[in-house]
Coordinates of C-alpha atoms in Angstrom, one line a residue:
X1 CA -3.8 20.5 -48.0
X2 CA -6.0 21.5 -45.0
X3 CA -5.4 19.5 -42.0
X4 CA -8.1 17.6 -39.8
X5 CA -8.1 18.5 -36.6
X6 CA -8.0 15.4 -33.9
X7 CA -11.9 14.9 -32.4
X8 CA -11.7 15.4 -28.5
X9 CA -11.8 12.9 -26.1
X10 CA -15.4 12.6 -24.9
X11 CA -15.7 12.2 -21.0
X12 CA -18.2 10.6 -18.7
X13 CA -21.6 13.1 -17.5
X14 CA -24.0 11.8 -14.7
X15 CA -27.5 13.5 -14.3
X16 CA -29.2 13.9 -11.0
X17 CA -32.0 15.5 -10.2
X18 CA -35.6 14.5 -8.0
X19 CA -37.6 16.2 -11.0
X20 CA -38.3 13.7 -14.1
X21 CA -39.2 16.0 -16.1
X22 CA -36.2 18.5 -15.7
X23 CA -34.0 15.7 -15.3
X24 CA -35.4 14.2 -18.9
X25 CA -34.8 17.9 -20.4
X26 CA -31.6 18.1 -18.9
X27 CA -30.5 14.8 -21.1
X28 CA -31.9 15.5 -24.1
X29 CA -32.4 19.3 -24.6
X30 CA -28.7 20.1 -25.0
X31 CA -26.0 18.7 -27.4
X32 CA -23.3 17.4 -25.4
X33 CA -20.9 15.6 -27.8
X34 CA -20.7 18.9 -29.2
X35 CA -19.2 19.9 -25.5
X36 CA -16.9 16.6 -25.6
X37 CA -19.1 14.8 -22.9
X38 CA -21.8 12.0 -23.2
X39 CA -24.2 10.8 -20.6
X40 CA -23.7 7.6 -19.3
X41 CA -26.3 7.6 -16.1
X42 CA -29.2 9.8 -15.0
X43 CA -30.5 9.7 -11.0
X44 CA -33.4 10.5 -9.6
X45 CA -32.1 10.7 -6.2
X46 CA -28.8 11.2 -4.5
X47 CA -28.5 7.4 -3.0
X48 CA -28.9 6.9 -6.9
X49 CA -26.4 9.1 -7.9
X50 CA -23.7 8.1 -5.3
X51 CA -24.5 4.5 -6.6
X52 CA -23.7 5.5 -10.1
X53 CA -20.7 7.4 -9.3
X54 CA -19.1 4.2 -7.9
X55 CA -20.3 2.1 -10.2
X56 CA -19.6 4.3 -13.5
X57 CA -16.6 6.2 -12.2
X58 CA -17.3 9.5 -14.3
X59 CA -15.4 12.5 -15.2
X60 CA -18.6 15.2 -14.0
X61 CA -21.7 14.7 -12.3
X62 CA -24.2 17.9 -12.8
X63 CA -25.9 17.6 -10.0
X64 CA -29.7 20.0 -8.3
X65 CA -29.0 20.7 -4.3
X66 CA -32.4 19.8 -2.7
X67 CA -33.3 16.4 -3.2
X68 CA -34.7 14.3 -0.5
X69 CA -32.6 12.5 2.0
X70 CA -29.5 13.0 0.4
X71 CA -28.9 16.7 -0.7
X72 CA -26.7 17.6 -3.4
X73 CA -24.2 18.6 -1.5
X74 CA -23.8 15.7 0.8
X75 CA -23.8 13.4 -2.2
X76 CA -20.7 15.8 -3.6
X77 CA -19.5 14.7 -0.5
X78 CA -19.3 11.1 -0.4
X79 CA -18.2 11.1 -3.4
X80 CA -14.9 13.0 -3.1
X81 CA -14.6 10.1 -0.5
X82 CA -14.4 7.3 -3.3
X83 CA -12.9 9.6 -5.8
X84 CA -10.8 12.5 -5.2
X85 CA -10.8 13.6 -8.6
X86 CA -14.3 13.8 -9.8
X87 CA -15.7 17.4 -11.1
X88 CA -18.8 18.2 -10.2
X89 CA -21.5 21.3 -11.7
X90 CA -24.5 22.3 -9.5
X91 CA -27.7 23.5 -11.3
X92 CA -30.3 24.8 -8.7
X93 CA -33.2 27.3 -8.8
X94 CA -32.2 28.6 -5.5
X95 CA -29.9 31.6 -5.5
X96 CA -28.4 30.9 -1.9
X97 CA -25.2 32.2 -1.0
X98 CA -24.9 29.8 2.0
X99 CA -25.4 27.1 -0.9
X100 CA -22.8 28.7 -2.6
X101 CA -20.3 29.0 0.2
X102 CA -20.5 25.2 0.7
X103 CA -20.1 24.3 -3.0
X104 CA -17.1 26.6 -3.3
X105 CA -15.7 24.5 0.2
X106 CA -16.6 21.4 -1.6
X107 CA -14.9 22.5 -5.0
X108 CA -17.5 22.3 -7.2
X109 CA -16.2 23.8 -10.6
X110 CA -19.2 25.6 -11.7
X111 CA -23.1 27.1 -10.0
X112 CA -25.4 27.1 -12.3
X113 CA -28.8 28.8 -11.9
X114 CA -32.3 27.2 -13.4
X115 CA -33.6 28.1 -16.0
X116 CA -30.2 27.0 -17.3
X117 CA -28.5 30.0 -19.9
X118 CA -27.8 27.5 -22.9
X119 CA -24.6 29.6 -23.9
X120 CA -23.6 29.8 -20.4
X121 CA -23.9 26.1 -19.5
X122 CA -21.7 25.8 -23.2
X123 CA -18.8 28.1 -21.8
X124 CA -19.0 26.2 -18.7
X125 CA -18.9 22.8 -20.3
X126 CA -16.1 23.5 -22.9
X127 CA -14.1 24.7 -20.2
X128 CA -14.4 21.9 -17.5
X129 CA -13.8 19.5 -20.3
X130 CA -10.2 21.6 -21.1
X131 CA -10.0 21.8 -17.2
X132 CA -10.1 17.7 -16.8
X133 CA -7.9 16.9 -19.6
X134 CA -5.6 19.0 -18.4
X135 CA -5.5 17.4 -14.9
X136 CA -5.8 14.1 -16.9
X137 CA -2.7 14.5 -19.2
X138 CA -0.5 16.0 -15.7
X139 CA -1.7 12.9 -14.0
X140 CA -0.6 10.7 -16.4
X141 CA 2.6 12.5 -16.8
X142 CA 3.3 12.2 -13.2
X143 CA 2.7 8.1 -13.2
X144 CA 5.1 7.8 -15.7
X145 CA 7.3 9.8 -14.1
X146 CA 6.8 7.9 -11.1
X147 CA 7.0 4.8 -13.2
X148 CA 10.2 5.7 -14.9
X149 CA 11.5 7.1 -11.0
X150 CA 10.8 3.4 -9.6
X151 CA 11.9 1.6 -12.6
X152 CA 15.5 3.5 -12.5
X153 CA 15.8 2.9 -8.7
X154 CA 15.6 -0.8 -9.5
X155 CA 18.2 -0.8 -12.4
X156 CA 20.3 1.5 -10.0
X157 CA 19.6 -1.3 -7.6
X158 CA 21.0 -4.5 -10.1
X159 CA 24.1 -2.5 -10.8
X160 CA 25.2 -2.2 -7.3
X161 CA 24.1 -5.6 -6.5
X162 CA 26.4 -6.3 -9.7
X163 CA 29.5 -4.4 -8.4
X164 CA 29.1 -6.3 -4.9
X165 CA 28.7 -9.8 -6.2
X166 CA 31.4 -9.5 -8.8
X167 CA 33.9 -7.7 -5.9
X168 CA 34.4 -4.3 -7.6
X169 CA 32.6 -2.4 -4.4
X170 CA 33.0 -3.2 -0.7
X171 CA 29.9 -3.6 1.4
X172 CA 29.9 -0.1 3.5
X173 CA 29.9 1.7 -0.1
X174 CA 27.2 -0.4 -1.6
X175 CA 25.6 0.1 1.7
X176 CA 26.1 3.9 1.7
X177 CA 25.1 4.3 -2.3
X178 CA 21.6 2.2 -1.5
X179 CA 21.3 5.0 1.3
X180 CA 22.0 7.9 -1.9
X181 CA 18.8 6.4 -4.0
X182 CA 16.6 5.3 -1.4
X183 CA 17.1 2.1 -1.7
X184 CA 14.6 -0.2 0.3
X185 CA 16.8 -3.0 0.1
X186 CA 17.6 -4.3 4.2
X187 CA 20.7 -5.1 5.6
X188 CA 18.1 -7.1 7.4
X189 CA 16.5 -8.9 4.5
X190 CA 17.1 -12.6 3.7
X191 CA 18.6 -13.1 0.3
X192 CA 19.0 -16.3 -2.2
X193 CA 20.8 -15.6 -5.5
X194 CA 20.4 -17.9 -8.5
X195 CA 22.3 -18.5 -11.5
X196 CA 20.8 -19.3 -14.6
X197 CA 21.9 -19.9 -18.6
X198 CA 21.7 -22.7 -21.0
X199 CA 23.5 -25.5 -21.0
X200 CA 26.9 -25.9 -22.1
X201 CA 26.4 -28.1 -25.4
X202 CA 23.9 -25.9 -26.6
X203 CA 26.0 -22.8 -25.8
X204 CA 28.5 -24.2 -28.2
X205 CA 26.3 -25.0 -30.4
X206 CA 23.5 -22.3 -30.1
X207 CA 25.5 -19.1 -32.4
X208 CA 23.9 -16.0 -33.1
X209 CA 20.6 -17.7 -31.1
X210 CA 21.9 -17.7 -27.6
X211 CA 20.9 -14.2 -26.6
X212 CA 17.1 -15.1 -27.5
X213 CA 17.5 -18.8 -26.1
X214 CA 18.6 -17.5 -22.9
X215 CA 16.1 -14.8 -22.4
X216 CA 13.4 -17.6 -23.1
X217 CA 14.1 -19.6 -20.8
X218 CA 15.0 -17.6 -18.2
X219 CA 12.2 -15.0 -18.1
X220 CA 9.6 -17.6 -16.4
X221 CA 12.0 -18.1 -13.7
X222 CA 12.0 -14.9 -13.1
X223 CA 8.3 -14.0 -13.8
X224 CA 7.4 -16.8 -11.6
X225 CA 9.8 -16.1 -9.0
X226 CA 8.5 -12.3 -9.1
X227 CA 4.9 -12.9 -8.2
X228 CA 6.1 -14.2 -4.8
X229 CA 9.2 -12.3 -4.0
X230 CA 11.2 -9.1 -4.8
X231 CA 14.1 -9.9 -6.9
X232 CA 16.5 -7.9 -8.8
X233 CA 18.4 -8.8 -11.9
X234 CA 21.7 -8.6 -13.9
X235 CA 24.1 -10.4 -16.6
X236 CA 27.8 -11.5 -15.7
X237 CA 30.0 -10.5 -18.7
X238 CA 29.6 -14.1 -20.5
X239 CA 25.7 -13.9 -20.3
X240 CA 24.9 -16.1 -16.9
X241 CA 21.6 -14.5 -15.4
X242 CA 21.7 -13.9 -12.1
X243 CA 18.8 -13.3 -9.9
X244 CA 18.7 -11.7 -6.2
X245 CA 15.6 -12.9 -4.5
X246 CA 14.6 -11.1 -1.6
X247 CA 12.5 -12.3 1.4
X248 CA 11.7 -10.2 4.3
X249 CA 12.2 -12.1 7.6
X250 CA 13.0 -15.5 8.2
X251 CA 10.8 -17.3 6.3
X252 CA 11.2 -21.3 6.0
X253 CA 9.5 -22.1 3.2
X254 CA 11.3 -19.9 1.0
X255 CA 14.2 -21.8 0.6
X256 CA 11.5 -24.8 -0.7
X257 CA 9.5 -22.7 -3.1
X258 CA 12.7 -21.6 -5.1
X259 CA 13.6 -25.3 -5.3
X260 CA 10.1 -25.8 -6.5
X261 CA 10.5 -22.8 -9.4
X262 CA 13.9 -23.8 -10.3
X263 CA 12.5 -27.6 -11.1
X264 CA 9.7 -27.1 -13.0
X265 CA 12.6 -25.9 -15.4
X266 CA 14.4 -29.1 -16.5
X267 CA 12.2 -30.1 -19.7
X268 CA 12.8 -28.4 -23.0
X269 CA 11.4 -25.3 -24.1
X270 CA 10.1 -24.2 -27.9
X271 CA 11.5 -21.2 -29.1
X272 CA 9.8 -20.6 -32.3
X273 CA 9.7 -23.4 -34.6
X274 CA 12.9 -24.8 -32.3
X275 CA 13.8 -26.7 -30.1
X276 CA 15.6 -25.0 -27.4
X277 CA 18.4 -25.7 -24.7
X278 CA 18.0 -26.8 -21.3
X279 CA 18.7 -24.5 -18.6
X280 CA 21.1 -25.1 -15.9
X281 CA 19.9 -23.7 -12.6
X282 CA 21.4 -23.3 -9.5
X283 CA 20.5 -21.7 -6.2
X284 CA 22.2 -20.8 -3.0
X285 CA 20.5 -20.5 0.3
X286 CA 18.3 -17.6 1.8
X287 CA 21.0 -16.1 4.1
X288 CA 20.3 -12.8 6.4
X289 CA 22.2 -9.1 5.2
X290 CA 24.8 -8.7 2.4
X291 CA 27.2 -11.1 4.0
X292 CA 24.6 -13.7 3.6
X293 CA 23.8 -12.6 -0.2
X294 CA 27.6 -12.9 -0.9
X295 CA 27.6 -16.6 0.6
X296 CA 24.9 -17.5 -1.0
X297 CA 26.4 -16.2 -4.5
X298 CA 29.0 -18.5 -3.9
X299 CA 26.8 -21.4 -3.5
X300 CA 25.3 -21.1 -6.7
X301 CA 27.9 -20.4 -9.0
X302 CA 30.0 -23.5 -7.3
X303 CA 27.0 -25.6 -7.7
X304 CA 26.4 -23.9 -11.7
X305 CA 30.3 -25.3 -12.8
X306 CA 29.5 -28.9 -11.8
X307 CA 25.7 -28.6 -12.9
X308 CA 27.4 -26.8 -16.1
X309 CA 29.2 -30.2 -17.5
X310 CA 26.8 -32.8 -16.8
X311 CA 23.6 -31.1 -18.4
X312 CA 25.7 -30.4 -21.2
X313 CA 25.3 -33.8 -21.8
X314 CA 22.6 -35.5 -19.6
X315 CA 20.2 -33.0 -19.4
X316 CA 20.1 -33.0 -16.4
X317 CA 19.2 -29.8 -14.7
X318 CA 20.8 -28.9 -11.0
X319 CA 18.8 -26.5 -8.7
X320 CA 18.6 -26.5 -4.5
X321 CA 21.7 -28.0 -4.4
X322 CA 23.1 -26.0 -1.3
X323 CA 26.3 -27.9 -0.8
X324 CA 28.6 -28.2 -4.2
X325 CA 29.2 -31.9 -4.9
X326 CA 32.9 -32.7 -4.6
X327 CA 33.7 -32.9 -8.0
X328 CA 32.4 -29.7 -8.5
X329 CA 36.0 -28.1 -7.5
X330 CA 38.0 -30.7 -9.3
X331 CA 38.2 -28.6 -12.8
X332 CA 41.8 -27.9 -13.4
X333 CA 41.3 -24.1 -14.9
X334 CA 44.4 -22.6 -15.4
X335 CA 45.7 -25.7 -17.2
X336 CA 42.8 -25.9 -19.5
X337 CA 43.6 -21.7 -20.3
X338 CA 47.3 -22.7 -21.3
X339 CA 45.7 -25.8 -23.5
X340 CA 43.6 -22.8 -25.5
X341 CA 46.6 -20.7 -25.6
X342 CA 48.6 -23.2 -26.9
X343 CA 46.1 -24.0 -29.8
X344 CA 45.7 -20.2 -30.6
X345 CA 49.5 -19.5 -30.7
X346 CA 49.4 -23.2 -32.6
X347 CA 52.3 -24.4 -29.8
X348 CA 52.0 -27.5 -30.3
X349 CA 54.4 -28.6 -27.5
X350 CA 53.1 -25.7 -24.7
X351 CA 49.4 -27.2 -25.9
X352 CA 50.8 -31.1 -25.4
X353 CA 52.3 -30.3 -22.4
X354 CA 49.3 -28.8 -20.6
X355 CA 46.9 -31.5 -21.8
X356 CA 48.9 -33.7 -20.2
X357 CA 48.4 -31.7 -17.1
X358 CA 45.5 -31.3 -17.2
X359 CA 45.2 -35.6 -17.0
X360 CA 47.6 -35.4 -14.1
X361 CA 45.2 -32.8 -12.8
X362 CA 42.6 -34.7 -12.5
X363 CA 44.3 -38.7 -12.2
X364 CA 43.2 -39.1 -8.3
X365 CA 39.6 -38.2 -9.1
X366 CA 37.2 -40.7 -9.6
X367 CA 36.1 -41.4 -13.9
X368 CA 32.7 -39.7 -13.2
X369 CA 34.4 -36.8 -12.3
X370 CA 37.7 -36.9 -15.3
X371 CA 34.8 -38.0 -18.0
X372 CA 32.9 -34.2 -16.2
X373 CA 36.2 -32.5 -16.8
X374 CA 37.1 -33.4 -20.2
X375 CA 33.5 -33.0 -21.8
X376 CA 34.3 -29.5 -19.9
X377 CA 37.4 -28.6 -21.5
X378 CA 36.1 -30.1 -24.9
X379 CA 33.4 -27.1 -24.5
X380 CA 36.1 -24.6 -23.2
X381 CA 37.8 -24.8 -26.1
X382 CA 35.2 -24.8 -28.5
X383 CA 33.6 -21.2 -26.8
X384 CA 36.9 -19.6 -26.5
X385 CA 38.2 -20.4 -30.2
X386 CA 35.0 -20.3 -32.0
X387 CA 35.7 -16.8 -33.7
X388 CA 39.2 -17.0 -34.1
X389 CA 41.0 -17.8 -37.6
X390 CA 41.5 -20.9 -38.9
X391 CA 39.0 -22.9 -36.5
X392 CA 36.5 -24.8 -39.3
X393 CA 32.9 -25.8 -38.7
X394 CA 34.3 -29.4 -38.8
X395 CA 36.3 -29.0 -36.1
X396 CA 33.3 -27.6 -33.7
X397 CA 31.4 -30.7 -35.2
X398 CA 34.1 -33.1 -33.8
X399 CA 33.9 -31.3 -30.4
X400 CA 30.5 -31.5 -30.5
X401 CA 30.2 -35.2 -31.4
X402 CA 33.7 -35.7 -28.5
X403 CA 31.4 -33.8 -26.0
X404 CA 27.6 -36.0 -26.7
X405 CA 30.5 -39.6 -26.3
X406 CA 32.6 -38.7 -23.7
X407 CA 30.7 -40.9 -21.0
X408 CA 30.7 -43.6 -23.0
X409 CA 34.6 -43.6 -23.1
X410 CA 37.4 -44.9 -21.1
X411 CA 40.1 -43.5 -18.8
X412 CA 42.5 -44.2 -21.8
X413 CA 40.0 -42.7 -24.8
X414 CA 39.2 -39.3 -23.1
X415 CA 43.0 -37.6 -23.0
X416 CA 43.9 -39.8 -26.6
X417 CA 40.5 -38.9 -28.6
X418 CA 40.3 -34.9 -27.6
X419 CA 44.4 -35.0 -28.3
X420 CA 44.0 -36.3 -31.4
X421 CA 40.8 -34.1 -32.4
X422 CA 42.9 -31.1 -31.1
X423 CA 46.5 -32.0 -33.2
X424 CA 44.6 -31.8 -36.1
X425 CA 43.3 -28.4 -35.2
X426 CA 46.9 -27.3 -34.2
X427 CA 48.0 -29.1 -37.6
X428 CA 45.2 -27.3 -39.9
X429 CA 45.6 -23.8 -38.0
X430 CA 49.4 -23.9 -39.5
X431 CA 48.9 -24.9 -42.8
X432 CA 46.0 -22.0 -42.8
X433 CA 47.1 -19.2 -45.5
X434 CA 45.1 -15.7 -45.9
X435 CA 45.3 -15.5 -49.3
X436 CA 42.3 -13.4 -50.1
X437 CA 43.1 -9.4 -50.8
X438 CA 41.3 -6.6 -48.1
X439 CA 39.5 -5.5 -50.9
X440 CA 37.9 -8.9 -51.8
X441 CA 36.5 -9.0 -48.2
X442 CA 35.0 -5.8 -48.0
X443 CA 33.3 -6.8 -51.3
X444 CA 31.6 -9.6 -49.4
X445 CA 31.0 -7.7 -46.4
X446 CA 29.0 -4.9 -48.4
X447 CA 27.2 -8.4 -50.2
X448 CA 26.4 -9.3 -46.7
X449 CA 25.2 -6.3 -45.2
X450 CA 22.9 -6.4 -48.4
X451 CA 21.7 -9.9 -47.5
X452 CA 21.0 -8.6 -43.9
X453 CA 19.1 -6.0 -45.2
X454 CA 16.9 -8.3 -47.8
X455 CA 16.6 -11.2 -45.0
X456 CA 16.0 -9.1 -41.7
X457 CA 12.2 -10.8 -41.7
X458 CA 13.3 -14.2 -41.2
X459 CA 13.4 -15.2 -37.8
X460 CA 15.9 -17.6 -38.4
X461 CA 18.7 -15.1 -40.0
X462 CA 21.9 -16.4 -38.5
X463 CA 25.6 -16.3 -38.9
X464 CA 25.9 -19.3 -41.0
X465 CA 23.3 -18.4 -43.4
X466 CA 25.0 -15.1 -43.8
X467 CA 28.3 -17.0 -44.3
X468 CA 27.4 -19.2 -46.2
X469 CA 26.3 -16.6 -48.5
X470 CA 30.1 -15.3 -49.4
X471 CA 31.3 -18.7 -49.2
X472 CA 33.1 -18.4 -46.0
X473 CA 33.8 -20.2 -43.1
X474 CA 31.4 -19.6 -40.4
X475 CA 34.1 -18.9 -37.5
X476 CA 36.6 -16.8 -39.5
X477 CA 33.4 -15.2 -40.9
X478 CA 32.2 -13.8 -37.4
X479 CA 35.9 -12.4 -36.9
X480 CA 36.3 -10.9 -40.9
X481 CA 32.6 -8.9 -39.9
X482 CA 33.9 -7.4 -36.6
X483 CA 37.2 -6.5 -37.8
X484 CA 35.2 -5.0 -40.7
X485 CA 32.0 -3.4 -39.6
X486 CA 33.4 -2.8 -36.0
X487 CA 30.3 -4.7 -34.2
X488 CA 29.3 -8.6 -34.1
X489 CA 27.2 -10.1 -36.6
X490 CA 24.7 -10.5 -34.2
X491 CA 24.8 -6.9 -32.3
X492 CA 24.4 -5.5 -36.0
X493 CA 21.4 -7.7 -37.4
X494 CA 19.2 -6.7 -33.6
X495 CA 20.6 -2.7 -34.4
X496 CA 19.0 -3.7 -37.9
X497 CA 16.0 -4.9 -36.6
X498 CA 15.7 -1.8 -33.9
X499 CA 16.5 0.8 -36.8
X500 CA 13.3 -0.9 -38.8
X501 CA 11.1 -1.0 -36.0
X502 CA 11.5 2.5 -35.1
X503 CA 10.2 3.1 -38.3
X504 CA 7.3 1.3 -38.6
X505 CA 6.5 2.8 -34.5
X506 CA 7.1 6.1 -36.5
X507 CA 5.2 5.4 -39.4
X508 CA 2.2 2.8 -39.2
X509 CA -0.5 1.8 -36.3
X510 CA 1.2 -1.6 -36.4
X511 CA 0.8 -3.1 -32.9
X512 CA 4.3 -4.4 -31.2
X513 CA 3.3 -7.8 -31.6
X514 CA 3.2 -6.9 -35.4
X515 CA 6.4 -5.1 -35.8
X516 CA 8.1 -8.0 -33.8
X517 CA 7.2 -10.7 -36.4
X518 CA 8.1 -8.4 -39.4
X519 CA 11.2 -7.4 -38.0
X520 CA 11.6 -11.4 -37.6
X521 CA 11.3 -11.4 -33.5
X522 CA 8.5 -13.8 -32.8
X523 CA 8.5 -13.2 -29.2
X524 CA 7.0 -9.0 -28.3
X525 CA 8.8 -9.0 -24.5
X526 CA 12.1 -10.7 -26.0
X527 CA 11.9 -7.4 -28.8
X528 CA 10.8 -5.5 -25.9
X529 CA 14.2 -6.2 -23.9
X530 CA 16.1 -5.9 -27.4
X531 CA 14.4 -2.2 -28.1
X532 CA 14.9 -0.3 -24.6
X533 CA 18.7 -1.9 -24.6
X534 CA 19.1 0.3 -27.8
X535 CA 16.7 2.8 -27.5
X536 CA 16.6 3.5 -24.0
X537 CA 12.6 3.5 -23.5
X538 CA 10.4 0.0 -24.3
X539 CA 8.6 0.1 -28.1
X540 CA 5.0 1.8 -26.6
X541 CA 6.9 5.0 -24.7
X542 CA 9.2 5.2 -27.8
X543 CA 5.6 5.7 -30.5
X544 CA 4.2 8.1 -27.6
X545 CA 7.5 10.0 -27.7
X546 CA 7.4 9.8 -31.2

């Protein structure tokens, strides 16, 4: 089957010439498409050319030399002023080698003498147009590299920022490495960091959605944030977003216009055809150097625990708090890590012991503050046992339902109710027998993977539909598929979803919006994020690559 070969790309010609009637020949004796260039703009004048040139911005202007007031070769000149890489081809009657001197200084591609040769001024033509597609293609080649060059200084950037933040590098080595990449980042600059994620109810709650919740709802913080600042970006390991903002001096009003940002955030968001979480966040102050940056870190994830229990409840959304309220200390940690332990060993007397504790923990506090600390723990222990064995969807319910009451409980009601909710757990979690074969599983894994495959369209694919589908609980579910298949439910469904959309990149003019939906990602820059975290390159570099 013969192939068709791709039509070139036709490029921009200006005419000028003082003549009408050569400059009227000039357009429409010769067949320029067939040379891969069209007229867009004749001038009777060089004033009238220049103006074009500006105004047009073409590849070539063919150009005579004498003209009145402005010569041909002054209007070559003012226009490699405005635009370095505009060709040009002179067509004169006068065979001048002075001429021809100062067009070569100029670097005018091509002299042509009048009457023009119509196979010369062909040649001539077909080889500028290889000549500026050439130069075209190498300088888009070298924006992308420097595109690609900036873009991995940044991400360089986050991951140091990372390191320092989260204490695995000491400030003279992240100082030294931003040194190694060129970093423009000051010891001098002012920074305020920011914490970010959804609240803790709907964390619980949220399931194979969180990833796509959280990016919603934080990207027009930081798209916002971005058109006034220089920030960088990165994820702690359980999913808080954490943003660097970066002001250079001492500028007062900074500290206000985050607040401002960070507010407009406290009413719900739609993702889809759902309702989304609110977002809980919290902001330190602009402080000077990496000192500063580490202090202000500080601030904001002190400020993001508190902030953390009441929206889970209240919906109420913390952000330019710059001194932690004092019950945002008050959280008795370690005794609420023993109380999970206990639950996953099913101890029931290292679990009974703890809880009560934890009460003593917290006795001396005021009830605002135990009532913050129990709906706390009530979440704790729902996102640290949610994909363990033996855990039902009932019992995430009741935690649920303990978390939405807790302020409307007593001192008394707040240890006794979340005891009580958590014996039975303890109670059920002993009783619990595997009594299915291996081989019975992997039947309903290989049913599942089927479903993913026949369902990966649906936007709302999630964990429960999938185990609901084998007739499984939804929590021991998540735990059978990763011991199975090696990855989360949810890592394999957007690997899914990549696989197919690098297909239909490969295979159809589908524009990303398009492969988005039918891959069932509504939103292109969430899919966007998704497809360069697996595929190293965003969706439109991937089909050019292609």
């Amino acid at each position: 089957m013969d192939t068709v070969s791709p039509k070139p790309t036709i490029l921009d010609l200006i005419l000028v010439d003082d003549e009408p009637a050569i400059l009227d020949g000039l357009e429409k004796t010769y067949d320029w498409a067939s040379y891969g260039f069209r007229v867009v703009g004749t001038a009777q004048s060089g004033e009238r050319g220049l103006s074009l040139a500006r105004s047009l911005n073409p590849d070539v202007v063919m150009t005579d030399i004498r003209m009145k007031k402005m010569d041909g070769l002054e209007l070559i000149g003012r226009c490699r002023e405005h635009d370095q890489t505009l060709e040009f081809v002179i067509v004169s009657a006068h065979e001048d080698f002075n001429y021809a001197q100062q067009a070569c200084a100029l670097g005018v591609f091509s002299y042509l003498l009048k009457p023009i040769d119509e196979s010369q001024l062909g040649s001539v033509m077909i080889e500028l147009h290889a000549h500026c597609m050439s130069w075209r293609n190498q300088r888009r080649e070298i924006e992308q590299f420097r595109h690609f060059i900036s873009e991995g200084k940044c991400e360089l950037e986050e991951l140091l920022l990372k390191k320092l933040l989260t204490k695995s590098i000491a400030t003279p080595e992240f100082l030294r490495q931003l040194q190694v990449i060129d970093s423009q980042l000051s010891n001098a600059d002012q920074y305020c960091v920011i914490c970010l994620d959804v609240n803790m109810a709907d964390r619980v709650l949220s399931g194979v959605d969180i990833d796509a919740r959280r990016f919603v709802l934080t990207r027009p913080i930081i798209e916002e944030l971005s058109a006034t600042f220089a920030i960088r970006s990165f994820e702690l390991s359980d999913g808080r977003v954490i943003v660097v903002v970066i002001s250079e001096g001492d500028d007062s009003d900074s500290d206000g216009h985050v607040r401002n940002v960070l507010q407009k955030q406290r009413h719900k968001t739609k993702v889809g055809a759902r309702t989304c979480a609110s977002i809980v966040a919290t902001s330190g102050r602009f402080l000077e150097g990496v000192p500063g940056m580490r202090e202000s870190f500080d601030q904001a994830l002190a400020n993001f625990e508190y902030y953390l229990s009441v929206g889970a409840d209240t919906n109420v959304v913390g952000s330019g708090m710059f001194d932690p309220p004092a019950q945002a200390n008050v959280y008795p940690r370690e005794q609420a890590l023993q109380i999970i332990r206990g639950i996953r060993l099913n101890d029931h007397d290292l679990f009974a012991r703890h809880l009560t504790g934890f009460g003593d923990a917290i006795a001396a506090t005021d009830h605002l503050s135990r009532r913050i600390c129990f709906q706390r723990l009530s979440a704790d222990v729902c996102l640290y046992l949610m994909e363990t064995v033996g855990i039902r969807t009932s019992d995430i319910e009741r935690l649920a339902r303990y978390s939405e009451c807790v302020f409307k409980l007593s001192s008394d009601e707040l240890a006794k109710v979340l005891a009580e909710i958590l014996n039975d757990l303890i109670l059920y979690r002993q009783e619990y027998q595997f009594s299915q074969t291996s081989d019975l599983y992997d039947s309903r894994i290989n049913d599942v993977l089927l479903f993913i495959d026949m369902n990966l369209g649906e936007e709302g694919l999630a964990i429960r539909d999938a185990a609901d589908h084998v007739c499984l609980n939804v929590a021991y579910f998540g735990r059978l598929f990763r011991n199975i298949t090696g990855v989360s439910f949810n890592e394999h469904v957007s690997r899914k979803r990549i696989e197919a959309a690098s297909e239909l990149l490969n295979s159809t003019d589908l524009t990303v919006q398009e492969i988005s939906d039918r891959v069932g990602m509504s939103s292109s820059s969430y899919f966007s994020t998704v497809f360069k975290k697996h595929a190293g390159m965003n969706p439109s570099d991937y089909r050019k690559n292609a």
